[in-house]
Coordinates of C-alpha atoms in Angstrom, one line a residue:
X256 CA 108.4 15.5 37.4
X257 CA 105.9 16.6 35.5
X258 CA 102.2 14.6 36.0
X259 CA 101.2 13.5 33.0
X260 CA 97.1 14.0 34.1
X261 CA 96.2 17.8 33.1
X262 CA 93.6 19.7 31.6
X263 CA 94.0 23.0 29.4
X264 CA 92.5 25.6 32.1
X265 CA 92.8 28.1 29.8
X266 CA 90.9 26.9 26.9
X267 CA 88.2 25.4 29.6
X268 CA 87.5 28.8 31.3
X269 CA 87.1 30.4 27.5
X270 CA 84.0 27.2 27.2
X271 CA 82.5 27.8 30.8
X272 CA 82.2 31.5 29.4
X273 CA 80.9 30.3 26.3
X274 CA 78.4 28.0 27.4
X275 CA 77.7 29.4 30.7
X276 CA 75.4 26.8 33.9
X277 CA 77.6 23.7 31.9
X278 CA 81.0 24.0 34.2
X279 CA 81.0 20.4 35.9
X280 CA 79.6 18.9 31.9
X281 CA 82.8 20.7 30.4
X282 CA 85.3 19.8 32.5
X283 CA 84.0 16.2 32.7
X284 CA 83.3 15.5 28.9
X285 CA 87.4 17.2 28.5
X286 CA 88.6 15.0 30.9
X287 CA 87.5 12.0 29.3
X288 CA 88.0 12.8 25.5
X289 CA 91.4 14.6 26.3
X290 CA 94.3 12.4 25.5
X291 CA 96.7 13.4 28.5
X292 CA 93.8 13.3 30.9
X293 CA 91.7 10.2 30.9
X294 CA 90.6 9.5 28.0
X295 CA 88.3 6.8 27.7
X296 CA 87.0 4.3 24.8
X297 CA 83.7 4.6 24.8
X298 CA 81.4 7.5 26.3
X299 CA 77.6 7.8 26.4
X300 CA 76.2 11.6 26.5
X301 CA 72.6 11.8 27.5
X302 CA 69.6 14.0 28.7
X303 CA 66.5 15.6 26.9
X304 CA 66.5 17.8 24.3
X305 CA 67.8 21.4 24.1
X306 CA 70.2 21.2 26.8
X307 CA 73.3 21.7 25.0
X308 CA 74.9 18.0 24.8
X309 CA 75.6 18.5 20.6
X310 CA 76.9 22.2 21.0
X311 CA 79.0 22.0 23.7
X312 CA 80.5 18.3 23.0
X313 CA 81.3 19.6 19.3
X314 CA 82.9 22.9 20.9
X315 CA 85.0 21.6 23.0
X316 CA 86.4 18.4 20.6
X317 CA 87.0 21.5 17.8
X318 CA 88.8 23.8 20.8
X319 CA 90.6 20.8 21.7
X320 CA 91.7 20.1 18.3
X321 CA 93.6 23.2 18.1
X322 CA 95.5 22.8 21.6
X323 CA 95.9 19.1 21.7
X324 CA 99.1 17.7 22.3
X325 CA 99.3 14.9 21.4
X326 CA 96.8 15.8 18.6
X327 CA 93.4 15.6 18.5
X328 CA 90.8 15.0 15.7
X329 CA 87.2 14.4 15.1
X330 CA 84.3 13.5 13.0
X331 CA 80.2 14.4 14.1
X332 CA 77.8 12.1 12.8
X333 CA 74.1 13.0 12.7
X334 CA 71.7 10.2 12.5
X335 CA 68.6 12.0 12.5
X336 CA 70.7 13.1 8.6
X337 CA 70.5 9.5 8.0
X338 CA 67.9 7.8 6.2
X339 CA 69.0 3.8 6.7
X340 CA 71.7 2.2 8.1
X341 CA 74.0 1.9 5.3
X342 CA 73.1 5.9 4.8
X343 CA 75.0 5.9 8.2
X344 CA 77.9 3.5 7.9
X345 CA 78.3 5.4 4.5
X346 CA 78.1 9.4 6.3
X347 CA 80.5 7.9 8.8
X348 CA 83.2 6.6 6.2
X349 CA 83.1 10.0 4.8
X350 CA 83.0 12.4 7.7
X351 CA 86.0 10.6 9.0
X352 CA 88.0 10.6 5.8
X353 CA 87.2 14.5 5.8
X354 CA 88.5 15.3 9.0
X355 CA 91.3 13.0 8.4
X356 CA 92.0 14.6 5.0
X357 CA 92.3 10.9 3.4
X358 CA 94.4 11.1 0.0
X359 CA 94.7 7.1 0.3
X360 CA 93.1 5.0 -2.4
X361 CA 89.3 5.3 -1.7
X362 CA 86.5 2.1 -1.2
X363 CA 85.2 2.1 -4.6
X364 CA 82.4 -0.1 -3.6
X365 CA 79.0 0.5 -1.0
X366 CA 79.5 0.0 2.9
X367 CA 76.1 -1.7 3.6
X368 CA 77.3 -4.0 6.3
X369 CA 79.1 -2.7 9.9
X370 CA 82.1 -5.5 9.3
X371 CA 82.5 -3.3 5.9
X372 CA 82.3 -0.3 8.0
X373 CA 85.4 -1.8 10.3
X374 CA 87.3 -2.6 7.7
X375 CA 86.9 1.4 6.3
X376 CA 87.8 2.9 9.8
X377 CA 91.0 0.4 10.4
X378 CA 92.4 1.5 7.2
X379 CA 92.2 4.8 7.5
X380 CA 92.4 5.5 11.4
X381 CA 94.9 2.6 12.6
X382 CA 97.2 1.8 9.6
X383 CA 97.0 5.6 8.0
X384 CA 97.1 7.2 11.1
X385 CA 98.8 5.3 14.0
X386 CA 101.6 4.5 11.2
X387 CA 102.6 8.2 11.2
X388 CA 101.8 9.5 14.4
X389 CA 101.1 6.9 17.3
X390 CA 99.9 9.4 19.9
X391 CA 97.2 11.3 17.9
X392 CA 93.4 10.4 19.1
X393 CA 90.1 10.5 17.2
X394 CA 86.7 11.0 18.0
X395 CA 84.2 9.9 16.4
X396 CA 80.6 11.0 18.0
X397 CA 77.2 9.8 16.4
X398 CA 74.7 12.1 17.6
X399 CA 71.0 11.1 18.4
X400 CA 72.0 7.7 17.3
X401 CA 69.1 6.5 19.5
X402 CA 66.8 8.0 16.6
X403 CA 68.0 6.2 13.6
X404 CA 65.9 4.3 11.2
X405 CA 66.0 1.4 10.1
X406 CA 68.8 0.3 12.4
X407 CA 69.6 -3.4 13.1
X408 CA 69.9 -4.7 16.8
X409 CA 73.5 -5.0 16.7
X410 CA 74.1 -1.8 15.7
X411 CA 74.9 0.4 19.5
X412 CA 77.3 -2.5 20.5
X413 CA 79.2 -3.2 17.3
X414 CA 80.0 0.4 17.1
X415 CA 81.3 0.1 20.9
X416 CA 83.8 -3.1 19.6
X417 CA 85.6 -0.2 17.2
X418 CA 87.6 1.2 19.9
X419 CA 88.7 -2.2 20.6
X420 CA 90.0 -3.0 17.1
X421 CA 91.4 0.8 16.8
X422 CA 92.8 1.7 20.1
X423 CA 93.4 5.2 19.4
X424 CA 89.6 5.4 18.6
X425 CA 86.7 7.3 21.1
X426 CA 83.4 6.5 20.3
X427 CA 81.1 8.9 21.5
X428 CA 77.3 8.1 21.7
X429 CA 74.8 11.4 22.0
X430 CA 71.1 10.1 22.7
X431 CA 68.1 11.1 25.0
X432 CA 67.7 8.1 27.6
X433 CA 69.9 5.0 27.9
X434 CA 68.6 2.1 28.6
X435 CA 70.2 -0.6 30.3
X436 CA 73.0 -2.7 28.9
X437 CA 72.7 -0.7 26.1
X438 CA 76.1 -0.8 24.7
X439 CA 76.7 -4.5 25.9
X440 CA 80.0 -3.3 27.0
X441 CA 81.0 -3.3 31.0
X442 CA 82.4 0.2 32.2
X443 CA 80.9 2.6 30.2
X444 CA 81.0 6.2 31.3
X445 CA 77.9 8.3 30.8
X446 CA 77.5 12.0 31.3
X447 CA 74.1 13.4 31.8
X448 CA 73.4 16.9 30.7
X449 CA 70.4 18.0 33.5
X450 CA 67.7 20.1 32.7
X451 CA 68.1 23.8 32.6
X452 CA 66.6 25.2 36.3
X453 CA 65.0 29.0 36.7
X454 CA 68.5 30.4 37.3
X455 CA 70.0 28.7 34.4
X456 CA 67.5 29.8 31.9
X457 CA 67.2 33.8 33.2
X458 CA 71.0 33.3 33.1
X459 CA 71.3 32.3 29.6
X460 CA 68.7 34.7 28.1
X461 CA 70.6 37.6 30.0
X462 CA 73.1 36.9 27.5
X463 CA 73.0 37.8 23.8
X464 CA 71.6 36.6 21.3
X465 CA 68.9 36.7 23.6
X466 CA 69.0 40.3 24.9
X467 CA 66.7 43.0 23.5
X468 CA 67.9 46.5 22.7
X469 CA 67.1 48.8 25.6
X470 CA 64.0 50.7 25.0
X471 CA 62.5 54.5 25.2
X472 CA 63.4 56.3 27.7
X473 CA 65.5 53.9 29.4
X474 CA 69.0 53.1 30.3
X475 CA 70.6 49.8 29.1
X476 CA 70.7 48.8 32.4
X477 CA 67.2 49.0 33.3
X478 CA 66.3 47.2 30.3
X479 CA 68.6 44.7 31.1
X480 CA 66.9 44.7 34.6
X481 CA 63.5 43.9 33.5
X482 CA 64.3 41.7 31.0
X483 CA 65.4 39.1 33.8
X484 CA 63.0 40.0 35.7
X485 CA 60.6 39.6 32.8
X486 CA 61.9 35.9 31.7
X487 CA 61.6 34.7 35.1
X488 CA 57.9 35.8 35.2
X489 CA 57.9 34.0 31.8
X490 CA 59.4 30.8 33.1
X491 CA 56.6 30.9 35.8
X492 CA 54.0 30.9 33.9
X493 CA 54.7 29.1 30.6
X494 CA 57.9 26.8 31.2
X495 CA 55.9 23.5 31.7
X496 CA 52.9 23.5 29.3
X497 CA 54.2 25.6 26.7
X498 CA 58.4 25.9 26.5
X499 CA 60.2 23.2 28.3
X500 CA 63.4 24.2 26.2
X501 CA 65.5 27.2 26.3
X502 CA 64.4 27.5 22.4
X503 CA 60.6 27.4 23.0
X504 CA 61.4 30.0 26.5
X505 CA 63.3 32.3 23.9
X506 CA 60.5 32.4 21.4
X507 CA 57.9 32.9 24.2
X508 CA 60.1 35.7 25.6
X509 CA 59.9 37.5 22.3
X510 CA 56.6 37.0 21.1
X511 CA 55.7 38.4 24.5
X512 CA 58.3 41.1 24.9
X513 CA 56.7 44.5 22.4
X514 CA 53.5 43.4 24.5
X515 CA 54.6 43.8 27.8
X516 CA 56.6 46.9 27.4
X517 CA 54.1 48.8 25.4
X518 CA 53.1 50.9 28.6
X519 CA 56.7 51.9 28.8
X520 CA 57.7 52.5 25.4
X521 CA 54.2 54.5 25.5
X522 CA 55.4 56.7 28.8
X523 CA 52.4 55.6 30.8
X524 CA 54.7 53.3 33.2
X525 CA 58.4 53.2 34.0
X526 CA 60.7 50.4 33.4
X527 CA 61.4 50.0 37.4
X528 CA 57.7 49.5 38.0
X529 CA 57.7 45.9 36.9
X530 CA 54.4 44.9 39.1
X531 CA 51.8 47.5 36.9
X532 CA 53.6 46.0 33.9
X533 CA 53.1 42.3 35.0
X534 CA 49.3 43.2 36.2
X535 CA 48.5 45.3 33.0
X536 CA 50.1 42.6 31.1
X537 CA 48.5 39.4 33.0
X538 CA 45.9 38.3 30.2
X539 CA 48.9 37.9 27.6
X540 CA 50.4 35.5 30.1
X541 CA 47.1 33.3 30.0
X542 CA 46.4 33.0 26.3
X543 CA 48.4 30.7 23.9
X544 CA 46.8 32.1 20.9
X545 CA 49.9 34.9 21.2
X546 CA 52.7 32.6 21.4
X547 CA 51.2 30.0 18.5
X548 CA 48.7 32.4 16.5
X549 CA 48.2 29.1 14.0
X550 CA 45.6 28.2 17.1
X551 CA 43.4 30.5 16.1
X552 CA 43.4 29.6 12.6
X553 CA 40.2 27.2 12.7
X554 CA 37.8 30.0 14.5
X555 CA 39.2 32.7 12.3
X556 CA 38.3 30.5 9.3
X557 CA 34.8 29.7 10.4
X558 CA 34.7 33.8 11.4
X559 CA 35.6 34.6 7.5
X560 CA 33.2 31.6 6.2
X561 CA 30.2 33.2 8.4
X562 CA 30.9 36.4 6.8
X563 CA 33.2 38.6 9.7
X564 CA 35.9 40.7 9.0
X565 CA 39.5 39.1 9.0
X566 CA 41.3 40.0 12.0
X567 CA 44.0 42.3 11.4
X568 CA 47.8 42.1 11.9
X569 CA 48.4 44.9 14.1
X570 CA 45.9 44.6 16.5
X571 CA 47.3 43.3 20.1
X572 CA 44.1 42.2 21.8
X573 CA 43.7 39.6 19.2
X574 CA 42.8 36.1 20.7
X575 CA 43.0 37.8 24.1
X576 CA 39.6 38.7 25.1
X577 CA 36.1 38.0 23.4
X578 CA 34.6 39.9 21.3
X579 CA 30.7 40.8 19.9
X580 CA 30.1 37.2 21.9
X581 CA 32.6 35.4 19.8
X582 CA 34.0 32.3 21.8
X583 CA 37.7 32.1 21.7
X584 CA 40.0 29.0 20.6
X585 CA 40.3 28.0 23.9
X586 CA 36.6 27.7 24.8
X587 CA 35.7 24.3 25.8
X588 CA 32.3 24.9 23.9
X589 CA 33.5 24.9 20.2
X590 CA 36.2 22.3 20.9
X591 CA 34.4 19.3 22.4
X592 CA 31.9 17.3 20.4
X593 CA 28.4 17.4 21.8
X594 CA 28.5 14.1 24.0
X595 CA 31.6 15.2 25.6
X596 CA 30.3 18.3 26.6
X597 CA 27.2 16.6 28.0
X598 CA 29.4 14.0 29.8
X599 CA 31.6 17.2 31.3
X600 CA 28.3 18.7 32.6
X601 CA 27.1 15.3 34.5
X602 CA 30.7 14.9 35.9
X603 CA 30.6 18.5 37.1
X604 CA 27.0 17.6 38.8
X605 CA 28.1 14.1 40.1
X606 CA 31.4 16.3 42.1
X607 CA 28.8 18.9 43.8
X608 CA 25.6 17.4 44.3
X609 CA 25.0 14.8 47.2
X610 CA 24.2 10.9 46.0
X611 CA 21.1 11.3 47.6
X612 CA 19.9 13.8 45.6
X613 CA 19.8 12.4 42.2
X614 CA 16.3 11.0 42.4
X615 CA 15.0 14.2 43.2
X616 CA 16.8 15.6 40.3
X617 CA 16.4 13.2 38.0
X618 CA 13.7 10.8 38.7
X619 CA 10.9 11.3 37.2
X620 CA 8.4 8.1 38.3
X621 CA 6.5 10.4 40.6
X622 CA 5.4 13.7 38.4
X623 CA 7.0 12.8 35.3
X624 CA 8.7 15.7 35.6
X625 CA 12.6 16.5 37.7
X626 CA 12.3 19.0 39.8
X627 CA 15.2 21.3 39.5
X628 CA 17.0 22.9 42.7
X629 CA 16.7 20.5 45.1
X630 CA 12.8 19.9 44.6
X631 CA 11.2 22.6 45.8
X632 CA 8.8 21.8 49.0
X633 CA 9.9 18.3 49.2
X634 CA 13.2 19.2 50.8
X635 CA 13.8 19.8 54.5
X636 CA 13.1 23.2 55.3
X637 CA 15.5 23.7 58.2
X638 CA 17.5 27.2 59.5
X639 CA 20.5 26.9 61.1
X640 CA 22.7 29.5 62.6
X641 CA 25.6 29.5 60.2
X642 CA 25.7 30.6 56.6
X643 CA 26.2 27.7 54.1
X644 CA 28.8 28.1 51.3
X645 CA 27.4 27.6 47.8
X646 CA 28.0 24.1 46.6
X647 CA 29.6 25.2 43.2
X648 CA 32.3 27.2 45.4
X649 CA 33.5 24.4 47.0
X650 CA 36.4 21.9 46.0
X651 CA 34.5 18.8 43.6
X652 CA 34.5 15.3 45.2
X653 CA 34.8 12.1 44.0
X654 CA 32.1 10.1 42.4
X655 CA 31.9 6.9 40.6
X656 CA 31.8 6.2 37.2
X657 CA 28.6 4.5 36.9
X658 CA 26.7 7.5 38.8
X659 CA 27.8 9.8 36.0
X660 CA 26.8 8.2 33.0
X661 CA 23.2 7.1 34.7
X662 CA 23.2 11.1 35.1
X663 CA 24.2 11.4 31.5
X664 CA 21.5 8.9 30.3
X665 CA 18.8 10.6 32.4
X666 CA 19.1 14.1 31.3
X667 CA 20.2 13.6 27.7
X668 CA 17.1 13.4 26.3
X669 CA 16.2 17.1 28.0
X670 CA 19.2 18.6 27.3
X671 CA 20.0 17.5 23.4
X672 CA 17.0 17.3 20.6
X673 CA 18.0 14.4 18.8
X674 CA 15.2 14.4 16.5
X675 CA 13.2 11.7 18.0
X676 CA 15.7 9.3 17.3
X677 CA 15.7 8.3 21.1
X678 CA 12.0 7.4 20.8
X679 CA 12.6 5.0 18.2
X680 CA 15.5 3.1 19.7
X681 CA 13.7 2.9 23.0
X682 CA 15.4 4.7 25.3
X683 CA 18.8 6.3 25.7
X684 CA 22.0 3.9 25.7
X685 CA 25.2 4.2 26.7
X686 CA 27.1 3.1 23.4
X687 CA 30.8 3.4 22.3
X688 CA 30.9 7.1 22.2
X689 CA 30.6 7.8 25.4
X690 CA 33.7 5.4 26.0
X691 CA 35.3 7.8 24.0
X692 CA 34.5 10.7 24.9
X693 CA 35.1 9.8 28.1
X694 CA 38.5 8.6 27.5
X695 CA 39.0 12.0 25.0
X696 CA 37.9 14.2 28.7
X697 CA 40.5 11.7 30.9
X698 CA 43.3 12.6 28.2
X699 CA 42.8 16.5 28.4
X700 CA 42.6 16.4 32.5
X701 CA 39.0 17.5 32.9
X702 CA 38.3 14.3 34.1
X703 CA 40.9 12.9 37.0
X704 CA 41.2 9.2 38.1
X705 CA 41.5 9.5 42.1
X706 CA 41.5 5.6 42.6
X707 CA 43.5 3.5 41.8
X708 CA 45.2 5.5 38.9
X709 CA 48.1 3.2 38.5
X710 CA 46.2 0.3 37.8
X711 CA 42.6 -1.5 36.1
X712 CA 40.7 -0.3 33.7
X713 CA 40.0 2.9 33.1
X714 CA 36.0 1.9 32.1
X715 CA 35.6 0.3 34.9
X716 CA 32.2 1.5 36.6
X717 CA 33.4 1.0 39.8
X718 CA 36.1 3.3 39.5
X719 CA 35.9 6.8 40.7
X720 CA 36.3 10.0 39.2
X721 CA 36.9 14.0 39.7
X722 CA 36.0 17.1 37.6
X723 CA 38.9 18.6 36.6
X724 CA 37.2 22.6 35.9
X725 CA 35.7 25.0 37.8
X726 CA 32.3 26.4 37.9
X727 CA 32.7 29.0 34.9
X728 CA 34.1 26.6 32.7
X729 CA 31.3 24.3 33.0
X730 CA 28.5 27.3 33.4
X731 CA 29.9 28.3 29.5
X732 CA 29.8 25.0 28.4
X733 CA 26.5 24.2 29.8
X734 CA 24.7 27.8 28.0
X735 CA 26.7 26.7 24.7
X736 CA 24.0 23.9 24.5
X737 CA 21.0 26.1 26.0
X738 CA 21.3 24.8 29.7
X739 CA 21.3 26.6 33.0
X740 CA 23.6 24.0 35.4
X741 CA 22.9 26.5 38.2
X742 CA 19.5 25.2 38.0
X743 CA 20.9 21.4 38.8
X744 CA 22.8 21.9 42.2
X745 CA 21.2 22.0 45.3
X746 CA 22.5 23.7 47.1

């Protein structure tokens, strides 16, 4: 006796081969949309984006619609298409009577409403359909229905209640995160599409479209060689700030490509020796500019306003390295306003010099006058037998918020020329832009909470802190505004 449980192998080993690192998503999603498998009412396909859950789920349903038997049909639905709700209910009525091929009398009126929307799908799926041919299945998928506009409350679980009314009816759901008792429906299967790993990704761009042509002087082989070897180095580097997906790892891989095999289309280096490659190539690894050149647009702006010459197209070392004393984008300097910067300098101070320094830095009731260093004569002169390391080469500790901005209030005034303007409000005060520029340096990491991160206010004085850069990002910043912070660590 035949079982009546079975799965096209055939047709399934074709998919793995098209979408390879997705074998245990394939053979799931067919074994619940198949209709002599399991197939199953409702089914929720989720996981973040780029991972294949669209591509894959609309390949298989259109392989399966060819090698069905009992037949199998479908319709794809894409919310993010849809500008309101009855924009969807309205896209659905008609991707569904276009896979179906309806020639039955049509609406005539709008489908605003999701009972007006049943009634559309019973007539044409259960009394066109079932009529005819009581063994053929559809699937209807609605893909990054967790996206659409202006959609009522009800919406998720009355779509669920169609496969009740139709019974020959799967209703797939494609969305990023599902959240609890989201369909309002007991038993619902959901398939998660994980993220792409290091293998997965260097698999996937080993494979065209996403394979170069070999280059000068080399086999395909060895091209093919370095290429992995060259998207892993990729992945390392740039796969969690700037490409999370296998589109944005793509793009990086070939806006960095022509760069890193220069040397070898030039004949200075061979394709084998991938470590002189990767070390003569190691500054295009650090530098967004190449991957998103529209960074660079501000600086090259003010560059052309201040009357330098536009940079041209084919030059490689462009946004790489500075030139004629020109900061870069990425120079903390010319992106944060001036209170930031001044707040980045007293948190950098507040990590490396001792609490019981600052009134010898910044006091001045004795001479009027801080003494810089660590105060000259007044410190204890005292040899000992072992060599000190330098204070700004050691790891930053925590300090409170409170001791930074006193350090901020205190060496404002000698830092920044305000025009007098201090003088006439009595004093320097801690107003709301400090509060945000404090909150502005806690949102780009240079400053780190290290107590009690998970909870209270962020303001709170009490609360401590740590830099977040090292010592030649804050000696840059510091000479952008005419200060020596060497001169302000004892060490």
């Amino acid at each position: 006796m035949d079982s009546i449980f079975e799965l096209p192998d055939d047709l399934l080993a074709s998919l793995v081969e098209s979408f390879p690192c997705r074998d245990a998503q394939i053979r799931a999603l067919a074994t619940l949309l198949y209709p002599r498998a399991a197939p199953c009412r409702n089914l929720i396909v989720h996981g973040t984006e780029a991972t294949g859950k669209t591509t894959i789920t609309a390949g298989l349903l259109e392989a399966l619609r060819s090698a069905a038997t009992p037949p199998l049909n479908y319709a794809v639905v894409k919310s993010v298409e849809c500008v309101t709700a009855r924009h969807l209910f309205e896209r659905t009525v008609g991707s569904v009577a276009d896979a179906l091929e309806w020639e039955g009398p049509a609406s005539g009126g709008r489908c605003e409403t999701l009972a007006a929307l049943t009634v559309e799908l019973v007539r044409m799926l259960k009394d066109g359909v079932e009529r005819e041919n009581r063994g053929e299945r559809f699937v209807l998928v609605f893909d990054g229905i967790d996206r659409q506009r202006e959609a009522p409350p009800t919406l998720l679980p009355a779509l669920a209640r169609l496969s009740e009314i139709i019974p020959n009816l799967t209703t797939v759901f494609i969305l990023t995160t599902p959240s609890p008792s989201l369909l309002r429906v007991s038993s619902t299967p959901q398939l998660y599409f994980p993220p792409y790993t290091k293998s997965d990704y260097v698999t996937l761009l080993s494979r065209p479209p996403y394979t170069p042509p070999p280059l000068p002087n080399t086999t395909a082989q060895e091209t093919a060689d370095l290429w992995a070897r060259f998207a892993a180095a990729v992945h390392d580097a740039l796969a969690k700030p700037a490409s999370r997906s296998l589109p944005g790892l793509a793009r990086a891989c070939a806006a960095l490509w022509p760069r890193f095999t220069a040397p070898v289309a030039a004949g200075t280096h061979r394709a084998r020796e991938f470590t002189k490659l990767l070390v003569a190539a190691r500054t295009y690894f650090q530098d967004e500019s190449i991957l998103e050149p529209g960074i660079v647009l501000l600086s090259s702006y003010s560059n052309l306003k201040n009357g330098a010459s536009a940079p041209t197209p084919n030059n490689n070392n462009n946004g790489v390295a500075k030139r004629n004393g020109e900061a870069t984008s990425k120079d903390l300097a010319t992106l944060l306003p001036p209170t930031a910067r001044l707040l980045l300098v007293a948190a950098y101070l507040a990590s490396h010099n001792a609490p019981r320094h600052d009134q010898t830095l910044f006091s001045t009731w004795h001479s009027g006058r801080r003494r810089r260093g660590g105060g000259g004569p007044t410190t204890r002169v005292k040899r000992t037998r072992h060599r000190k390391i330098a204070r700004k080469l050691l790891g930053p500790s925590a300090f409170v918020l409170e001791r930074m901005v006193a350090i901020y209030a205190a060496t404002r005034r000698e830092w920044v020329d305000d025009g007098g303007s201090e003088e006439k409000d009595g004093g320097v005060g801690v107003d709301g832009d400090v509060g945000m520029a404090i909150a502005t340096l806690a949102s780009l990491r240079l400053l780190v909470r290290v107590g009690g991160a998970g909870g209270g206010d962020a303001m709170d004085r009490g609360g401590k802190w740590r830099v977040g850069v090292g010592w030649e990002v804050v000696r840059g910043v510091g000479r952008s505004m005419g200060v020596e912070v060497e001169e302000w660590l004892i060490e």
